[in-house]
GROMACS .gro file of N, CA and C in nm:
model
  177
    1UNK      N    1   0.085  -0.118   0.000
    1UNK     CA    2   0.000   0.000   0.000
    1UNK      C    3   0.088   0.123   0.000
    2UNK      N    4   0.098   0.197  -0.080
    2UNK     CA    5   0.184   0.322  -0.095
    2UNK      C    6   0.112   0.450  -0.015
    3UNK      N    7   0.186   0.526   0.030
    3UNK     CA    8   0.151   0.626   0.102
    3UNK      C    9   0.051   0.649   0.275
    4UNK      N   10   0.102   0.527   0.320
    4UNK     CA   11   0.057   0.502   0.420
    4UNK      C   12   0.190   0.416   0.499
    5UNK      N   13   0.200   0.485   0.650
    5UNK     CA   14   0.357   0.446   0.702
    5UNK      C   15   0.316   0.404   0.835
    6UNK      N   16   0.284   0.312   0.887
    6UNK     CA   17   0.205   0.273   1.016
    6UNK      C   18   0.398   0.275   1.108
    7UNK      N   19   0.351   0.338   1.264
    7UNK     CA   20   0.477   0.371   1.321
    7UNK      C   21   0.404   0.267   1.459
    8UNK      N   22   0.402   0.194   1.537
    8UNK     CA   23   0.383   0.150   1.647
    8UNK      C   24   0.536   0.157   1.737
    9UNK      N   25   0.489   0.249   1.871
    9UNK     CA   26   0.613   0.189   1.974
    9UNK      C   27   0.478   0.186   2.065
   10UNK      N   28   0.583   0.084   2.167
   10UNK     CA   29   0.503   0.018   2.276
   10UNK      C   30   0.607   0.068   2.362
   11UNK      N   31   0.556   0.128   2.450
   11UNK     CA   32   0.641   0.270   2.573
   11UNK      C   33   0.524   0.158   2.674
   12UNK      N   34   0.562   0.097   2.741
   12UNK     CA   35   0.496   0.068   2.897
   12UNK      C   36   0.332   0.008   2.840
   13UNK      N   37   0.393  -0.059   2.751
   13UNK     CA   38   0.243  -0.090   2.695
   13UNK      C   39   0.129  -0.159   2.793
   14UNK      N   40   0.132  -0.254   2.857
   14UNK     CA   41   0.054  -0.338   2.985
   14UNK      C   42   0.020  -0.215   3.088
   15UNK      N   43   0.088  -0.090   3.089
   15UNK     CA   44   0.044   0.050   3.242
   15UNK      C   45  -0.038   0.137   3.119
   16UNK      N   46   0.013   0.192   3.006
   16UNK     CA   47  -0.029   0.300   2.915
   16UNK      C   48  -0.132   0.247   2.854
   17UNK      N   49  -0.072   0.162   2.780
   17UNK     CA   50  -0.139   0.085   2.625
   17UNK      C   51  -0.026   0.122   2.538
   18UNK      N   52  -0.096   0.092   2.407
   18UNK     CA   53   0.025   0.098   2.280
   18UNK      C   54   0.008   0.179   2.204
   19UNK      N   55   0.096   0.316   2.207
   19UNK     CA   56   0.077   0.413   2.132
   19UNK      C   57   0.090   0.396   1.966
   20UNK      N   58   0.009   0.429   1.888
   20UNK     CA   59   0.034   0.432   1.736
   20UNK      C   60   0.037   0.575   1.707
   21UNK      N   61   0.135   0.547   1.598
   21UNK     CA   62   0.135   0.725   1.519
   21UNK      C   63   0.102   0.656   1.385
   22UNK      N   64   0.061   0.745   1.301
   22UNK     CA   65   0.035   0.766   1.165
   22UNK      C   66   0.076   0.843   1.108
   23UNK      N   67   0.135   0.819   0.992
   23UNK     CA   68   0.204   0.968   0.912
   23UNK      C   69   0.122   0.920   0.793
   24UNK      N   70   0.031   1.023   0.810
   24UNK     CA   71  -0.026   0.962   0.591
   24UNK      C   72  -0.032   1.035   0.488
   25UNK      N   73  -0.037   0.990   0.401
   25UNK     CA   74  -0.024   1.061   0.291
   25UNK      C   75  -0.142   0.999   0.204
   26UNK      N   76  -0.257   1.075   0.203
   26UNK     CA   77  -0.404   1.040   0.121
   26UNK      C   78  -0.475   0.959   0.188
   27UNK      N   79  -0.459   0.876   0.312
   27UNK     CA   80  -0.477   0.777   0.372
   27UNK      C   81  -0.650   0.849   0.374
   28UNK      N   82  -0.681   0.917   0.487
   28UNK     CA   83  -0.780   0.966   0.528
   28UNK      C   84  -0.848   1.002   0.388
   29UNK      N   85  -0.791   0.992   0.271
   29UNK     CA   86  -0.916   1.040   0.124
   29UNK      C   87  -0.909   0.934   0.087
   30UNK      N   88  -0.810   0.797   0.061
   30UNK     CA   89  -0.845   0.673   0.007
   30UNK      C   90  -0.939   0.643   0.115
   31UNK      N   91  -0.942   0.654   0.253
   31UNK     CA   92  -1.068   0.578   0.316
   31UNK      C   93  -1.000   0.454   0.421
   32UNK      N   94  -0.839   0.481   0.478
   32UNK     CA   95  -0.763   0.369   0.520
   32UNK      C   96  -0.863   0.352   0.662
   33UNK      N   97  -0.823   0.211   0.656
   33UNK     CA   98  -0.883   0.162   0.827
   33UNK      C   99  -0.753   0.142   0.897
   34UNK      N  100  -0.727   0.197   1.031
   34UNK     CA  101  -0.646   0.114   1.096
   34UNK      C  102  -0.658   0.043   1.205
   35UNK      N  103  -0.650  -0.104   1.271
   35UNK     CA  104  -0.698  -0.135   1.353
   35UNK      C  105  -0.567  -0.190   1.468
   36UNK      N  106  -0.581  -0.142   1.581
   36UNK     CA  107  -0.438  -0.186   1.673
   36UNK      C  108  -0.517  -0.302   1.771
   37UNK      N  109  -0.487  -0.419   1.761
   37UNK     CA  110  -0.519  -0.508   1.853
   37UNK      C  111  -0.412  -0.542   1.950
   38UNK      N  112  -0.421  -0.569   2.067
   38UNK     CA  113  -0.345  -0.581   2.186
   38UNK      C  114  -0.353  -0.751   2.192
   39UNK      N  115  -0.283  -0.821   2.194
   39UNK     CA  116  -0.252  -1.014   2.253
   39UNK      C  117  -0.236  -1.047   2.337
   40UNK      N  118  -0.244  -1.099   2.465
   40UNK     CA  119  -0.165  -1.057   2.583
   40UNK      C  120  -0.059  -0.995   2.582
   41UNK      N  121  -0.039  -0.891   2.576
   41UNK     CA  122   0.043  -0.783   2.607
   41UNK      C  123   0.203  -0.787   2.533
   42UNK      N  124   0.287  -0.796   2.618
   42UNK     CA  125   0.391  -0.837   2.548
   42UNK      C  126   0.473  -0.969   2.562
   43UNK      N  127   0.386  -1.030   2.573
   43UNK     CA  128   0.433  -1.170   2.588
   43UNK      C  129   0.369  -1.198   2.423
   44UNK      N  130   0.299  -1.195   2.394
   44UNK     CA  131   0.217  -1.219   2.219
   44UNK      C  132   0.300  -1.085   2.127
   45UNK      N  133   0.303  -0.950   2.188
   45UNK     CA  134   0.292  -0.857   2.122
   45UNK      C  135   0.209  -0.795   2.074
   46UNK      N  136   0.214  -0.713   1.988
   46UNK     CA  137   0.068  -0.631   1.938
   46UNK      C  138   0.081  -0.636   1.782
   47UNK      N  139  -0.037  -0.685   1.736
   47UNK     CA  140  -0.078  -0.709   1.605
   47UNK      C  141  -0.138  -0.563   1.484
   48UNK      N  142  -0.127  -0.532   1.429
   48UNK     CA  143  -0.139  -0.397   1.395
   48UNK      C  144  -0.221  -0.477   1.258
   49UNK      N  145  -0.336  -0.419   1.197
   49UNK     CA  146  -0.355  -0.427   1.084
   49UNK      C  147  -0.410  -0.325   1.021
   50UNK      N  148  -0.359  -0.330   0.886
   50UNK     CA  149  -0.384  -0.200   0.769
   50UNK      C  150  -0.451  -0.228   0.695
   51UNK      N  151  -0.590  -0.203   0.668
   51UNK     CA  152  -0.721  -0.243   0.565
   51UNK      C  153  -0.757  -0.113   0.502
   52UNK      N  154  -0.731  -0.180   0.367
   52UNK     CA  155  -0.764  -0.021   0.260
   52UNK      C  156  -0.934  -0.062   0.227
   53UNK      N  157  -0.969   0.065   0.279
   53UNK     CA  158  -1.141   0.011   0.226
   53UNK      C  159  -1.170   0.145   0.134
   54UNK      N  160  -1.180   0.155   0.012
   54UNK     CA  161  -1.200   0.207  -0.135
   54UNK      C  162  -1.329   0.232  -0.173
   55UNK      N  163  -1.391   0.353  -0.200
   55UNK     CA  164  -1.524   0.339  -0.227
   55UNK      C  165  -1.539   0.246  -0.377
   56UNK      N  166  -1.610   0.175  -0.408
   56UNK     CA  167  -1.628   0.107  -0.512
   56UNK      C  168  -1.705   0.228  -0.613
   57UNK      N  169  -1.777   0.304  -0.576
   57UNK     CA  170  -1.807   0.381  -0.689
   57UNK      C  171  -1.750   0.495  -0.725
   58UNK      N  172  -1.687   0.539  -0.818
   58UNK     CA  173  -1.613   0.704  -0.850
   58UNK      C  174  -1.693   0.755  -0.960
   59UNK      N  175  -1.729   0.880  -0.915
   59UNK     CA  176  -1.814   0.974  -1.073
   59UNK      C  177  -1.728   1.008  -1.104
   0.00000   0.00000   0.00000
């Protein structure tokens, strides 16, 4: 996926949670989803997923 740069650090993730940054570029006009799921903590790690959802219709 071009123009989309997913940044995750985990700073005290199990006391805070897991901070995500986003740097995008069109993300928010293509329509990106981002979803941060937590596993048990950091024993699993944290699973990050990037789903491009596209309007199917363009005039």
């Amino acid at each position: 996926m071009e123009g989309v740069r997913v940044v995750v650090e985990e700073e005290r993730a199990l006391v805070e949670g897991t901070r995500v940054v986003i740097e995008e570029e069109r993300a928010l006009v293509e329509g990106t989803r981002v979803v941060v799921e937590e596993e048990r903590g950091l024993v699993e790690g944290t699973r990050v997923v990037v789903e491009e959802e596209r309007a199917t219709r363009r005039s």
